[in-house]
Amino acid sequence: DPACASQVWANLRAVVETYGAPWVAQLWTNDIEGSLSLGEALLRSLQDVGTTLTAQITVTGLAGTVWEPRTPSDGLRHIARLAALLGGPEHIKWRYDPIIPTVHDPSRFRDLAHQAVDSGVTRGVINFIAPPGRYARVDRRLAALLPGWDEGMPEYDAAWRLDVACELVEFAAEAGLSLACCAESADLAAQAPGLDRAACGDYAWFVMLSGRDPGGVAHRGSRAGCGCAPYFDVGNYGHWASCHRCVYCYAG
């Protein structure tokens, strides 16, 4: 998370110095205040030379629990500060990611959706936790907390995911939030009415925000189902112990 690693910002600075300012720079974090404490000056300098700034803010309502022990509990409280920097709340998406079987609480999602909309955010993204067998190190952490995970989490199936997705689309619409999915949940976009396709780095969104259309480039996405515009990730992987220690994190 760029709130925990100054190297992320050094990587971005190196990219800019080598290739010039990007069309879009997108911040991904579950700690707005921490990220801005390290990177606000660089983001402002990019904005000054014409980069469109966007953000994906992950808030699950699990901050401070065993699932996200070091994630700040203020969640969406700093949205106004971030929106002022980026150019308005329309530059921000709220992520409810990941959805964890037996841990997910519909009422928690509903409350967070209303908080996001009250902050001016009207776009949301959902994603389900990667199934057992996808990431070995994550499986080891989850097995200690989720009964049945080692056995393949029998009730964590396509029918359950679709039911949850449909319910969350309904809650989001009630709050005034449009909802899309991420790559691992891409198949749900064709099944859950009202759920937009997987495109967290949405080319059409970037065009709308920037007022520019540099022309689409063929791109396979980062993994199966990903519909993002071509991008370069400046994040640093492999630092789970010094980050927020989210149990489900595959980047650690």
C-alpha positions as semicolon CSV with decimal commas, in nm:
position;residue;x (nm);y (nm);z (nm)
1;D;0,000;0,000;0,000
2;P;0,142;0,344;-0,089
3;A;0,052;0,453;0,264
4;C;0,319;0,217;0,399
5;A;0,599;0,227;0,143
6;S;0,787;0,537;0,035
7;Q;0,947;0,322;-0,235
8;V;0,615;0,324;-0,423
9;W;0,641;0,699;-0,462
10;A;1,008;0,673;-0,558
11;N;0,906;0,425;-0,830
12;L;0,644;0,665;-0,963
13;R;0,894;0,950;-0,960
14;A;1,143;0,737;-1,156
15;V;0,879;0,653;-1,418
16;V;0,793;1,020;-1,461
17;E;1,158;1,122;-1,487
18;T;1,221;0,853;-1,748
19;Y;0,905;0,865;-1,960
20;G;0,729;1,187;-1,868
21;A;0,402;1,245;-1,686
22;P;0,133;0,981;-1,745
23;W;-0,213;1,053;-1,885
24;V;-0,368;0,916;-1,564
25;A;-0,224;0,828;-1,223
26;Q;-0,447;0,617;-1,002
27;L;-0,397;0,579;-0,628
28;W;-0,500;0,246;-0,468
29;T;-0,506;0,249;-0,089
30;N;-0,705;0,171;0,223
31;D;-0,533;0,456;0,409
32;I;-0,590;0,796;0,250
33;E;-0,413;0,998;0,517
34;G;-0,106;0,773;0,516
35;S;-0,081;0,782;0,137
36;L;-0,108;1,159;0,119
37;S;0,151;1,203;0,392
38;L;0,401;1,030;0,163
39;G;0,283;1,122;-0,184
40;E;0,071;1,437;-0,188
41;A;0,351;1,660;-0,317
42;L;0,423;1,427;-0,608
43;L;0,055;1,398;-0,697
44;R;0,022;1,777;-0,700
45;S;0,326;1,808;-0,925
46;L;0,172;1,558;-1,169
47;Q;-0,156;1,745;-1,168
48;D;0,030;2,068;-1,243
49;V;0,165;1,919;-1,567
50;G;-0,170;1,779;-1,682
51;T;-0,199;1,430;-1,535
52;T;-0,554;1,330;-1,442
53;L;-0,560;1,190;-1,089
54;T;-0,799;0,917;-0,976
55;A;-0,825;0,687;-0,675
56;Q;-0,963;0,354;-0,562
57;I;-1,022;0,359;-0,186
58;T;-1,070;0,021;-0,020
59;V;-1,295;0,026;0,285
60;T;-1,450;-0,301;0,401
61;G;-1,554;-0,215;0,755
62;L;-1,302;-0,469;0,888
63;A;-1,030;-0,222;0,987
64;G;-0,871;-0,300;1,321
65;T;-1,002;-0,657;1,327
66;V;-0,804;-0,976;1,280
67;W;-0,872;-0,941;0,908
68;E;-0,710;-0,596;0,873
69;P;-0,516;-0,543;1,195
70;R;-0,320;-0,234;1,088
71;T;-0,573;-0,067;0,862
72;P;-0,684;0,273;0,999
73;S;-1,041;0,271;1,121
74;D;-1,131;0,615;0,982
75;G;-1,200;0,460;0,641
76;L;-1,385;0,714;0,430
77;R;-1,335;1,009;0,666
78;H;-1,061;1,164;0,456
79;I;-1,251;1,148;0,125
80;A;-1,314;1,524;0,126
81;R;-0,942;1,600;0,153
82;L;-0,860;1,353;-0,123
83;A;-1,139;1,482;-0,347
84;A;-1,011;1,838;-0,310
85;L;-0,669;1,723;-0,430
86;L;-0,788;1,508;-0,720
87;G;-1,045;1,749;-0,859
88;G;-1,369;1,627;-0,702
89;P;-1,530;1,309;-0,565
90;E;-1,612;1,195;-0,918
91;H;-1,239;1,104;-0,941
92;I;-1,280;0,844;-0,664
93;K;-1,417;0,490;-0,654
94;W;-1,498;0,307;-0,332
95;R;-1,387;-0,058;-0,323
96;Y;-1,558;-0,322;-0,113
97;D;-1,287;-0,579;-0,162
98;P;-1,269;-0,863;-0,077
99;I;-1,603;-1,019;0,007
100;I;-1,524;-1,308;0,243
101;P;-1,766;-1,597;0,298
102;T;-1,906;-1,615;0,654
103;V;-1,751;-1,272;0,725
104;H;-1,943;-1,057;0,476
105;D;-2,227;-0,863;0,639
106;P;-2,485;-0,706;0,403
107;S;-2,575;-0,438;0,658
108;R;-2,211;-0,331;0,679
109;F;-2,197;-0,291;0,302
110;R;-2,520;-0,091;0,305
111;D;-2,388;0,147;0,572
112;L;-2,059;0,197;0,389
113;A;-2,239;0,260;0,059
114;H;-2,440;0,540;0,218
115;Q;-2,123;0,685;0,375
116;A;-1,950;0,682;0,036
117;V;-2,241;0,860;-0,133
118;D;-2,262;1,112;0,153
119;S;-1,896;1,190;0,073
120;G;-1,986;1,253;-0,292
121;V;-1,859;0,920;-0,427
122;T;-2,103;0,755;-0,669
123;R;-1,896;0,469;-0,813
124;G;-1,823;0,143;-0,633
125;V;-1,632;-0,176;-0,708
126;I;-1,683;-0,516;-0,548
127;N;-1,465;-0,824;-0,556
128;F;-1,476;-1,165;-0,395
129;I;-1,182;-1,321;-0,219
130;A;-0,972;-1,549;-0,438
131;P;-1,093;-1,909;-0,392
132;P;-0,892;-2,173;-0,203
133;G;-0,590;-2,293;-0,398
134;R;-0,517;-1,966;-0,578
135;Y;-0,253;-1,818;-0,344
136;A;-0,070;-2,060;-0,115
137;R;0,050;-1,803;0,138
138;V;-0,298;-1,654;0,168
139;D;-0,448;-1,999;0,209
140;R;-0,220;-2,061;0,506
141;R;-0,343;-1,747;0,680
142;L;-0,710;-1,805;0,598
143;A;-0,710;-2,167;0,708
144;A;-0,655;-2,055;1,066
145;L;-0,956;-1,821;1,055
146;L;-1,212;-1,971;0,819
147;P;-1,340;-2,318;0,910
148;G;-1,361;-2,522;0,594
149;W;-1,112;-2,319;0,390
150;D;-0,866;-2,608;0,371
151;E;-1,148;-2,829;0,244
152;G;-1,230;-2,586;-0,038
153;M;-1,492;-2,380;0,148
154;P;-1,786;-2,592;0,025
155;E;-2,054;-2,320;0,040
156;Y;-1,832;-2,062;-0,132
157;D;-1,965;-2,128;-0,480
158;A;-2,096;-1,952;-0,789
159;A;-2,455;-1,947;-0,664
160;W;-2,358;-1,777;-0,338
161;R;-2,144;-1,520;-0,519
162;L;-2,427;-1,437;-0,759
163;D;-2,681;-1,402;-0,478
164;V;-2,450;-1,166;-0,289
165;A;-2,367;-0,963;-0,600
166;C;-2,736;-0,913;-0,682
167;E;-2,810;-0,804;-0,328
168;L;-2,520;-0,557;-0,324
169;V;-2,626;-0,405;-0,656
170;E;-2,967;-0,345;-0,501
171;F;-2,821;-0,185;-0,187
172;A;-2,585;0,029;-0,397
173;A;-2,867;0,158;-0,616
174;E;-3,069;0,238;-0,306
175;A;-2,780;0,455;-0,183
176;G;-2,722;0,620;-0,523
177;L;-2,409;0,424;-0,612
178;S;-2,330;0,248;-0,940
179;L;-2,152;-0,082;-0,887
180;A;-1,896;-0,268;-1,096
181;C;-1,691;-0,579;-1,032
182;C;-1,319;-0,657;-1,045
183;A;-1,146;-0,925;-1,252
184;E;-1,196;-1,224;-1,020
185;S;-1,569;-1,151;-1,030
186;A;-1,591;-1,060;-1,400
187;D;-1,830;-1,344;-1,484
188;L;-2,091;-1,191;-1,254
189;A;-2,128;-0,880;-1,472
190;A;-2,322;-1,085;-1,727
191;Q;-2,539;-1,249;-1,461
192;A;-2,621;-0,984;-1,200
193;P;-2,852;-0,716;-1,347
194;G;-2,706;-0,370;-1,292
195;L;-2,351;-0,487;-1,220
196;D;-2,106;-0,317;-1,455
197;R;-1,817;-0,499;-1,621
198;A;-1,474;-0,541;-1,468
199;A;-1,278;-0,227;-1,553
200;C;-1,138;-0,068;-1,238
201;G;-0,903;0,135;-1,454
202;D;-1,194;0,229;-1,679
203;Y;-1,083;0,386;-2,008
204;A;-1,419;0,558;-2,061
205;W;-1,401;0,700;-1,707
206;F;-1,051;0,835;-1,771
207;V;-1,165;0,998;-2,096
208;M;-1,460;1,161;-1,922
209;L;-1,247;1,297;-1,636
210;S;-0,959;1,419;-1,849
211;G;-1,150;1,550;-2,149
212;R;-0,892;1,371;-2,365
213;D;-0,900;1,051;-2,565
214;P;-0,549;0,936;-2,661
215;G;-0,687;0,634;-2,845
216;G;-0,740;0,284;-2,713
217;V;-0,458;0,030;-2,714
218;A;-0,514;-0,345;-2,730
219;H;-0,461;-0,484;-2,380
220;R;-0,528;-0,824;-2,227
221;G;-0,556;-0,687;-1,873
222;S;-0,351;-0,794;-1,577
223;R;-0,532;-1,129;-1,539
224;A;-0,834;-1,317;-1,669
225;G;-1,143;-1,097;-1,672
226;C;-0,957;-0,767;-1,628
227;G;-1,094;-0,490;-1,849
228;C;-0,860;-0,213;-1,734
229;A;-0,689;0,028;-1,970
230;P;-0,316;-0,045;-2,022
231;Y;-0,123;0,056;-1,712
232;F;0,208;0,025;-1,530
233;D;0,198;-0,074;-1,162
234;V;0,453;0,110;-0,948
235;G;0,353;-0,075;-0,630
236;N;0,597;-0,284;-0,431
237;Y;0,508;-0,647;-0,361
238;G;0,643;-0,874;-0,089
239;H;0,621;-0,638;0,210
240;W;0,321;-0,781;0,393
241;A;0,489;-0,773;0,737
242;S;0,556;-0,400;0,717
243;C;0,220;-0,308;0,561
244;H;-0,135;-0,339;0,699
245;R;-0,111;-0,718;0,736
246;C;-0,450;-0,785;0,586
247;V;-0,500;-1,161;0,615
248;Y;-0,638;-1,193;0,262
249;C;-0,366;-0,988;0,090
250;Y;-0,205;-1,173;-0,203
251;A;0,051;-0,897;-0,271
252;G;0,245;-0,963;0,049
